[in-house]
Coordinates of C-alpha atoms in Angstrom, one line a residue:
X1 CA 107.8 127.5 108.6
X2 CA 109.9 124.5 109.6
X3 CA 111.9 122.8 106.8
X4 CA 109.5 120.1 105.5
X5 CA 112.3 118.2 103.9
X6 CA 113.5 117.2 107.3
X7 CA 110.6 114.9 107.9
X8 CA 111.0 111.3 106.9
X9 CA 107.2 110.8 106.7
X10 CA 105.6 110.6 103.3
X11 CA 102.9 107.9 103.8
X12 CA 101.3 105.8 106.6
X13 CA 104.1 103.2 106.6
X14 CA 106.8 105.8 107.0
X15 CA 104.8 107.4 109.8
X16 CA 104.6 104.1 111.6
X17 CA 108.3 103.6 111.1
X18 CA 109.0 107.0 112.7
X19 CA 106.9 106.1 115.7
X20 CA 108.8 102.9 116.2
X21 CA 111.9 105.1 116.9
X22 CA 110.1 107.2 119.5
X23 CA 109.8 105.6 122.9
X24 CA 106.2 105.0 124.1
X25 CA 104.6 106.3 120.9
X26 CA 103.5 103.0 119.3
X27 CA 102.3 99.7 120.6
X28 CA 101.3 96.6 118.6
X29 CA 99.7 93.3 119.2
X30 CA 99.6 89.9 117.5
X31 CA 96.5 88.8 119.5
X32 CA 93.6 88.5 117.1
X33 CA 91.0 91.2 117.5
X34 CA 87.4 91.4 116.4
X35 CA 86.7 94.6 114.4
X36 CA 83.1 94.4 115.7
X37 CA 83.3 96.6 118.8
X38 CA 86.4 94.9 120.3
X39 CA 89.1 96.8 118.5
X40 CA 87.7 100.2 119.6
X41 CA 87.0 98.8 123.1
X42 CA 90.7 98.0 123.4
X43 CA 91.9 101.4 122.2
X44 CA 89.5 103.2 124.4
X45 CA 91.7 102.2 127.3
X46 CA 95.1 102.3 125.5
X47 CA 95.0 105.9 124.2
X48 CA 91.7 107.2 122.9
X49 CA 91.4 110.2 125.3
X50 CA 89.3 113.1 124.0
X51 CA 85.7 112.9 125.1
X52 CA 85.6 109.1 125.5
X53 CA 83.9 107.8 128.6
X54 CA 86.4 107.5 131.5
X55 CA 88.6 105.6 132.2
X56 CA 90.5 106.3 129.0
X57 CA 94.1 107.4 128.5
X58 CA 95.0 110.8 127.1
X59 CA 98.2 111.0 125.1
X60 CA 98.5 107.3 125.0
X61 CA 100.4 105.6 122.2
X62 CA 99.2 104.8 118.7
X63 CA 98.3 101.2 118.2
X64 CA 98.7 98.6 115.4
X65 CA 96.5 95.5 115.3
X66 CA 98.5 92.9 113.3
X67 CA 95.7 90.2 113.2
X68 CA 92.1 91.1 112.5
X69 CA 89.5 88.4 112.8
X70 CA 88.3 87.3 109.4
X71 CA 90.8 89.4 107.5
X72 CA 94.1 87.7 107.0
X73 CA 96.9 89.9 105.7
X74 CA 95.3 93.2 106.8
X75 CA 96.5 95.3 109.7
X76 CA 94.5 98.1 111.4
X77 CA 96.2 101.3 112.7
X78 CA 94.6 103.7 115.1
X79 CA 95.6 106.8 117.1
X80 CA 98.5 108.1 115.0
X81 CA 97.5 111.7 115.4
X82 CA 96.0 111.2 118.8
X83 CA 98.5 113.5 120.6
X84 CA 99.8 116.9 119.6
X85 CA 103.3 115.6 120.4
X86 CA 103.0 113.0 117.6
X87 CA 101.5 115.4 115.2
X88 CA 104.4 117.7 115.9
X89 CA 106.8 114.8 115.2
X90 CA 105.1 114.1 111.9
X91 CA 105.2 117.7 110.8
X92 CA 108.6 118.7 112.3
X93 CA 107.0 121.3 114.5
X94 CA 106.7 122.1 118.2
X95 CA 103.3 121.0 119.4
X96 CA 102.3 124.5 120.7
X97 CA 103.2 126.0 117.3
X98 CA 101.1 123.7 115.1
X99 CA 98.3 126.2 114.6
X100 CA 100.8 128.7 113.2
X101 CA 102.4 126.1 110.9
X102 CA 98.9 125.3 109.5
X103 CA 98.1 129.0 109.1
X104 CA 101.3 129.5 107.1
X105 CA 100.6 126.4 105.0
X106 CA 97.2 127.7 104.0
X107 CA 98.9 130.9 102.8
X108 CA 101.5 129.1 100.8
X109 CA 99.7 126.2 99.1
X110 CA 101.3 123.7 96.8
X111 CA 98.8 122.0 94.5
X112 CA 98.7 118.2 94.1
X113 CA 100.3 116.6 91.1
X114 CA 99.1 113.7 88.9
X115 CA 101.5 110.7 88.5
X116 CA 102.8 110.5 84.9
X117 CA 102.0 107.7 82.4
X118 CA 103.8 104.5 83.2
X119 CA 104.2 105.3 87.0
X120 CA 102.5 102.5 89.0
X121 CA 100.5 104.0 91.9
X122 CA 101.2 102.1 95.1
X123 CA 97.4 102.3 95.9
X124 CA 96.7 100.1 92.9
X125 CA 99.0 97.1 93.5
X126 CA 95.9 94.9 94.0
X127 CA 92.6 95.6 92.3
X128 CA 89.1 94.3 93.1
X129 CA 86.3 95.3 90.7
X130 CA 82.7 95.5 91.9
X131 CA 81.7 93.8 88.7
X132 CA 83.3 90.6 89.9
X133 CA 80.7 88.1 91.1
X134 CA 82.5 87.5 94.5
X135 CA 83.1 91.2 95.2
X136 CA 81.9 92.2 98.7
X137 CA 83.1 95.2 100.7
X138 CA 82.1 93.5 103.9
X139 CA 84.6 90.7 103.4
X140 CA 87.3 92.7 101.7
X141 CA 88.0 95.3 104.4
X142 CA 87.7 95.2 108.2
X143 CA 85.6 98.3 108.7
X144 CA 85.1 98.4 112.5
X145 CA 82.1 99.1 114.5
X146 CA 83.0 101.3 117.5
X147 CA 80.2 99.9 119.8
X148 CA 77.6 97.1 119.6
X149 CA 75.0 99.8 119.0
X150 CA 76.5 101.1 115.8
X151 CA 74.4 101.2 112.7
X152 CA 77.0 99.0 111.0
X153 CA 80.7 98.9 110.2
X154 CA 82.1 102.3 109.5
X155 CA 85.1 103.7 107.5
X156 CA 85.9 106.6 109.8
X157 CA 89.2 107.7 108.2
X158 CA 88.3 107.8 104.5
X159 CA 89.7 110.8 102.7
X160 CA 86.8 111.6 100.4
X161 CA 87.8 113.4 97.2
X162 CA 85.4 114.8 94.6
X163 CA 85.2 117.6 92.1
X164 CA 82.7 120.4 91.2
X165 CA 80.9 119.1 88.1
X166 CA 80.7 122.7 86.9
X167 CA 84.1 124.2 87.6
X168 CA 86.3 121.0 88.0
X169 CA 87.8 122.3 91.3
X170 CA 88.3 119.6 93.9
X171 CA 87.8 119.1 97.6
X172 CA 89.0 116.6 100.2
X173 CA 87.4 115.9 103.5
X174 CA 86.6 113.1 106.0
X175 CA 83.0 111.9 106.4
X176 CA 81.5 108.9 108.2
X177 CA 80.8 106.1 105.8
X178 CA 78.6 103.2 106.8
X179 CA 78.8 99.9 104.9
X180 CA 75.3 99.1 103.8
X181 CA 75.7 96.2 101.4
X182 CA 78.4 94.5 99.3
X183 CA 78.8 97.5 97.1
X184 CA 77.1 100.4 98.9
X185 CA 78.1 103.0 101.5
X186 CA 75.9 105.6 103.1
X187 CA 77.5 109.0 103.6
X188 CA 76.6 111.7 106.2
X189 CA 77.6 115.1 105.0
X190 CA 77.4 117.9 107.7
X191 CA 75.5 120.9 106.2
X192 CA 77.8 123.3 104.4
X193 CA 80.5 120.8 103.4
X194 CA 81.9 121.4 99.9
X195 CA 81.5 117.8 98.6
X196 CA 77.8 118.1 99.5
X197 CA 77.6 121.2 97.3
X198 CA 79.2 119.2 94.5
X199 CA 76.7 116.4 95.1
X200 CA 73.8 118.7 94.9
X201 CA 75.0 120.2 91.6
X202 CA 75.4 116.7 90.1
X203 CA 72.0 115.6 91.5
X204 CA 70.3 118.7 90.0
X205 CA 71.6 117.6 86.7
X206 CA 70.5 114.0 87.3
X207 CA 74.1 112.7 87.3
X208 CA 76.1 110.7 89.7
X209 CA 79.2 112.4 91.4
X210 CA 82.4 110.4 91.1
X211 CA 84.2 110.1 94.4
X212 CA 87.3 108.4 95.6
X213 CA 88.0 107.4 99.2
X214 CA 91.6 107.1 100.2
X215 CA 92.4 105.3 103.5
X216 CA 95.8 105.2 105.2
X217 CA 97.8 108.2 104.1
X218 CA 100.4 110.6 105.3
X219 CA 99.2 112.2 108.5
X220 CA 99.8 115.6 107.0
X221 CA 97.0 115.0 104.6
X222 CA 94.7 113.8 107.4
X223 CA 95.2 117.1 109.3
X224 CA 95.0 119.3 106.2
X225 CA 91.8 117.7 105.0
X226 CA 89.9 119.0 108.1
X227 CA 90.0 122.8 107.2
X228 CA 86.6 124.4 106.7
X229 CA 85.2 127.6 105.3
X230 CA 85.8 130.5 105.4
X231 CA 89.5 129.7 105.6
X232 CA 89.2 127.3 102.7
X233 CA 86.4 128.5 100.5
X234 CA 84.5 126.5 97.9
X235 CA 87.0 125.4 95.2
X236 CA 90.1 125.4 97.6
X237 CA 91.7 122.0 97.5
X238 CA 93.0 121.2 101.0
X239 CA 95.5 118.8 99.5
X240 CA 97.5 121.9 98.6
X241 CA 97.9 122.6 102.4
X242 CA 99.4 119.1 102.8
X243 CA 101.7 120.0 99.9
X244 CA 102.9 123.1 101.7
X245 CA 103.5 121.0 104.8
X246 CA 105.7 118.6 102.9
X247 CA 107.3 121.1 100.4
X248 CA 106.0 119.3 97.3
X249 CA 102.6 118.4 95.8
X250 CA 100.7 115.4 97.0
X251 CA 101.0 112.7 94.3
X252 CA 97.6 111.6 92.8
X253 CA 96.6 108.6 90.7
X254 CA 93.9 108.3 88.1
X255 CA 91.1 106.1 89.4
X256 CA 90.5 102.9 87.3
X257 CA 86.6 102.9 87.2
X258 CA 85.6 106.6 87.6
X259 CA 86.7 110.0 86.4
X260 CA 88.4 111.1 89.5
X261 CA 91.8 111.0 91.3
X262 CA 92.9 109.3 94.5
X263 CA 96.0 109.7 96.7
X264 CA 98.7 107.6 95.1
X265 CA 100.3 106.3 98.3
X266 CA 97.1 105.4 100.1
X267 CA 96.9 102.0 101.6
X268 CA 93.3 101.5 100.3
X269 CA 91.2 103.3 97.8
X270 CA 87.5 102.9 97.3
X271 CA 86.2 104.1 94.0
X272 CA 82.5 105.0 93.6
X273 CA 79.7 107.3 92.6
X274 CA 77.3 109.3 94.8
X275 CA 74.0 108.4 93.2
X276 CA 71.4 111.1 92.4
X277 CA 68.1 110.9 94.2
X278 CA 68.9 107.7 96.1
X279 CA 68.7 107.7 99.9
X280 CA 69.0 105.0 102.5
X281 CA 68.2 104.7 106.3
X282 CA 71.6 104.6 108.0
X283 CA 70.7 101.8 110.4
X284 CA 68.7 99.6 107.9
X285 CA 70.9 96.6 108.8
X286 CA 70.9 97.0 112.6
X287 CA 67.7 98.8 113.5
X288 CA 69.4 100.2 116.6
X289 CA 68.4 103.8 116.0
X290 CA 72.0 104.7 116.6
X291 CA 74.7 105.8 114.2
X292 CA 78.2 105.7 115.9
X293 CA 80.0 107.5 118.7
X294 CA 80.7 111.1 117.6
X295 CA 83.2 113.8 118.8
X296 CA 81.0 115.3 121.6
X297 CA 81.2 111.9 123.4
X298 CA 77.7 110.7 122.6
X299 CA 76.4 108.2 120.1
X300 CA 74.6 110.0 117.3
X301 CA 71.1 109.1 116.1
X302 CA 71.0 107.1 112.8
X303 CA 69.9 109.4 110.0
X304 CA 66.7 108.5 108.2
X305 CA 67.8 109.3 104.6
X306 CA 71.4 109.5 103.6
X307 CA 73.0 109.7 100.1
X308 CA 74.5 106.5 98.8
X309 CA 77.9 105.8 97.2
X310 CA 77.8 102.9 94.7
X311 CA 81.2 101.3 94.9
X312 CA 82.8 100.5 91.6
X313 CA 86.2 99.1 92.8
X314 CA 88.5 98.7 95.7
X315 CA 92.3 99.0 95.2
X316 CA 95.0 98.6 97.7
X317 CA 98.7 98.1 98.4
X318 CA 100.0 94.6 99.1
X319 CA 99.2 93.6 102.7
X320 CA 97.4 96.9 103.3
X321 CA 97.1 98.7 106.7
X322 CA 93.6 100.0 107.2
X323 CA 93.4 103.3 109.1
X324 CA 90.6 103.9 111.6
X325 CA 89.7 106.3 114.4
X326 CA 87.2 106.7 117.3
X327 CA 84.8 109.6 116.9
X328 CA 85.2 110.8 120.5
X329 CA 88.9 110.3 120.7
X330 CA 91.8 112.7 120.8
X331 CA 92.5 112.1 117.1
X332 CA 89.4 114.0 116.3
X333 CA 90.6 116.8 118.6
X334 CA 93.8 117.2 116.6
X335 CA 92.4 116.7 113.1
X336 CA 89.6 119.2 113.7
X337 CA 91.2 121.4 116.3
X338 CA 94.6 122.3 114.8
X339 CA 93.0 123.6 111.5
X340 CA 90.5 125.5 113.7
X341 CA 93.4 127.1 115.6
X342 CA 95.0 128.1 112.3
X343 CA 91.8 129.7 111.0
X344 CA 91.3 131.7 114.2
X345 CA 95.0 132.8 114.3
X346 CA 94.8 133.9 110.7
X347 CA 91.6 136.0 111.0
X348 CA 92.5 137.7 114.3
X349 CA 96.0 138.5 113.2
X350 CA 94.8 140.2 110.1
X351 CA 92.4 142.3 112.2
X352 CA 94.6 143.1 115.2
X353 CA 98.3 142.2 114.6
X354 CA 100.4 141.0 117.5
X355 CA 97.6 140.7 120.0
X356 CA 96.5 137.1 119.8
X357 CA 99.4 135.0 121.1
X358 CA 98.0 131.5 120.6
X359 CA 94.8 129.4 120.4
X360 CA 93.9 125.9 121.7
X361 CA 90.8 124.1 120.3
X362 CA 90.3 122.3 123.5
X363 CA 89.9 118.5 123.8
X364 CA 86.6 118.8 125.8
X365 CA 85.0 120.3 122.7
X366 CA 86.4 117.7 120.3
X367 CA 88.5 120.4 118.7
X368 CA 85.3 122.2 117.5
X369 CA 83.1 123.5 120.3
X370 CA 85.6 125.3 122.7
X371 CA 88.6 127.5 121.9
X372 CA 90.9 129.0 124.6
X373 CA 92.5 132.2 123.2
X374 CA 95.6 133.8 124.7
X375 CA 95.4 137.6 124.2
X376 CA 97.9 140.2 125.1
X377 CA 96.7 143.7 125.9
X378 CA 99.4 146.3 125.2
X379 CA 97.8 149.7 125.4
X380 CA 94.6 151.0 127.1
X381 CA 93.0 151.0 123.7
X382 CA 93.2 147.2 123.7
X383 CA 90.7 146.9 126.5
X384 CA 87.7 145.3 124.9
X385 CA 89.5 144.1 121.8
X386 CA 89.9 140.7 123.4
X387 CA 86.2 140.3 123.1
X388 CA 86.3 141.5 119.5
X389 CA 88.9 138.8 118.9
X390 CA 86.5 136.2 120.3
X391 CA 83.8 137.4 117.9
X392 CA 86.2 137.0 115.0
X393 CA 86.9 133.5 116.2
X394 CA 83.2 132.7 115.8
X395 CA 83.4 134.1 112.3
X396 CA 86.6 132.2 111.5
X397 CA 85.0 128.9 112.6
X398 CA 81.2 129.0 112.7
X399 CA 80.8 125.7 114.5
X400 CA 82.6 127.1 117.6
X401 CA 80.3 127.3 120.6
X402 CA 82.4 128.7 123.5
X403 CA 85.5 130.9 123.8
X404 CA 87.6 131.4 127.0
X405 CA 89.8 134.4 126.9
X406 CA 93.0 134.4 129.0
X407 CA 96.1 136.6 129.4
X408 CA 99.5 135.9 128.0
X409 CA 100.8 134.4 131.3
X410 CA 98.3 131.6 131.2
X411 CA 99.2 128.2 129.6
X412 CA 96.3 127.5 127.3
X413 CA 97.3 123.9 126.9
X414 CA 97.0 123.3 130.7
X415 CA 93.3 123.1 131.7
X416 CA 94.2 123.6 135.4
X417 CA 95.9 126.9 134.5
X418 CA 92.9 128.0 132.3
X419 CA 90.5 127.2 135.1
X420 CA 92.7 129.1 137.6
X421 CA 92.3 132.2 135.4
X422 CA 88.6 131.7 135.5
X423 CA 88.5 131.4 139.3
X424 CA 90.7 134.5 139.9
X425 CA 90.1 136.8 136.9
X426 CA 86.5 136.3 136.0
X427 CA 83.1 137.6 137.4
X428 CA 80.2 135.8 135.8
X429 CA 77.8 138.8 135.8
X430 CA 80.4 141.1 134.2
X431 CA 82.6 138.9 132.0
X432 CA 80.1 136.6 130.3
X433 CA 78.9 137.6 126.8
X434 CA 76.0 135.7 125.3
X435 CA 75.2 135.5 121.6
X436 CA 71.9 133.6 121.4
X437 CA 70.0 132.0 118.5
X438 CA 72.8 131.1 116.2
X439 CA 73.9 127.9 114.4
X440 CA 76.6 125.8 115.9
X441 CA 77.5 122.1 115.2
X442 CA 74.6 119.8 114.6
X443 CA 76.1 117.0 116.8
X444 CA 75.8 119.1 120.0
X445 CA 72.9 117.3 121.8
X446 CA 72.0 120.3 123.9
X447 CA 70.8 122.3 120.9
X448 CA 67.2 121.5 121.3
X449 CA 64.0 123.3 122.5
X450 CA 63.5 120.3 124.8
X451 CA 66.8 121.2 126.5
X452 CA 66.2 124.9 126.7
X453 CA 63.0 126.7 125.9
X454 CA 65.0 129.7 124.7
X455 CA 66.0 127.7 121.6
X456 CA 63.4 128.2 119.0
X457 CA 64.4 125.2 116.8
X458 CA 66.7 122.3 116.6
X459 CA 70.3 123.2 115.7
X460 CA 70.4 126.7 117.2
X461 CA 72.7 127.5 120.1
X462 CA 73.9 130.2 122.4
X463 CA 77.5 131.1 121.7
X464 CA 79.3 132.3 124.8
X465 CA 82.5 134.3 125.6
X466 CA 84.1 133.8 129.0
X467 CA 86.4 136.8 129.4
X468 CA 89.0 135.7 132.0
X469 CA 91.5 138.5 131.2
X470 CA 92.6 141.1 133.7
X471 CA 91.6 144.7 133.0
X472 CA 94.8 146.4 131.8
X473 CA 94.8 149.1 134.5
X474 CA 94.8 146.3 137.2
X475 CA 97.5 144.3 135.6
X476 CA 100.1 145.0 138.4
X477 CA 97.7 143.5 141.0
X478 CA 97.5 140.2 139.2
X479 CA 101.2 139.3 138.8
X480 CA 101.9 135.6 139.3
X481 CA 104.5 134.4 141.9
X482 CA 107.9 134.6 140.4
X483 CA 110.3 131.8 141.3
X484 CA 114.1 131.6 140.7
X485 CA 115.1 130.4 137.3
X486 CA 117.3 127.4 137.8
X487 CA 118.9 124.6 135.7
X488 CA 117.0 121.6 137.0
X489 CA 119.3 119.2 135.1
X490 CA 122.1 120.1 137.4
X491 CA 120.2 118.3 140.1
X492 CA 118.3 115.8 138.0
X493 CA 120.2 115.0 134.8
X494 CA 117.4 113.0 133.3
X495 CA 114.7 115.6 134.0
X496 CA 112.4 116.6 131.1
X497 CA 110.3 119.7 131.4

């Protein structure tokens, strides 16, 4: 693992300071922006990438909005982890090795630590209690809407932290949170998420579940929070992965109004409780029938009955920087995709050491639906094991839909190279493996009997393997053109590969 002590990043502000030293990685504006659709509309062009409607810019800079309409003294940051290059800068790691770094960090966790008595958490420099008569989430924080169709303003980068009411073990993850009133948020929990398991236990006992929402943190935490089972089973605190990435435990602060902890250096913390047996229609304030743009590139339907968080307090740093993201943007690809890569690398390496060279959770699948796997066949007995590796990938990350297998001479991060392998090393009737009737990700809109009569119910899918590897006995007939190795800088001193 790279030396974590070399990174100057320890919170959102230090991450922004690092980007200021890197040419082309951060832009800012003093022009006032409306958080209602305009902010996301701007960043769609500047650097959203991912599955956003074209035109958009992949690998564009992160952006800082210094003036937000109606919210003096608050800035909004977007796009920080919107390129693998920036994530590599934050984590002191080559972009193509990030999956390996995350895999090693899961295996060497460092638990979070609680600040001692007398230590003032940065996240509690300013306190707003919901019991105050003028308290109103809607005027306190500029939660954006991504489009004019959204169900309402959303906190899209809230690090939700809660604990199992039976075991006390904690979990952190990111969920979409829609502002429903002055002190209520709706929360959509994808089936199988650990916080939902905690919520169900609390609800069965007729009790609320304390939950903190930390916004604006070290990017290492944003990435680490996106691991999923089976890599991080129930009771595994993903903050310990961030601890491994930084070489020390993430500092936590006791919340002021609930029995839970929050990230001490967060820009903003929302304290609240998930209420038992209370549900709300997600678009009750807009009646659009829509939720917000999600990672596959479509606007999701508003959910008819979502759990409710009753907000107890909002605390924040002085002049806070709110962190937000766009669902279909490249940020989602990296936050979801790099942990996906780590999970696949870990499972396949344990089963067949030395064969899987690398994995890319491709941007077109939002970091979840498509994985490109680079597999090296060494002996004749390896023929067919590449397909076993793909099956293991589906087990390592159950929401995965498609796997493209390529040889070690293919650049998995270059889509043209991957498609070249498909055109020259793949025969559809021989190299396509279908696994029908299994669960994938609920946000894939093609998972419907209306789309395919082979699907017996909503939410089922056909997982598919595209084997674009060369049969080992034919390897010598598929050698790529070999050019002379030269020092280009001798001819072009400023050339960067």
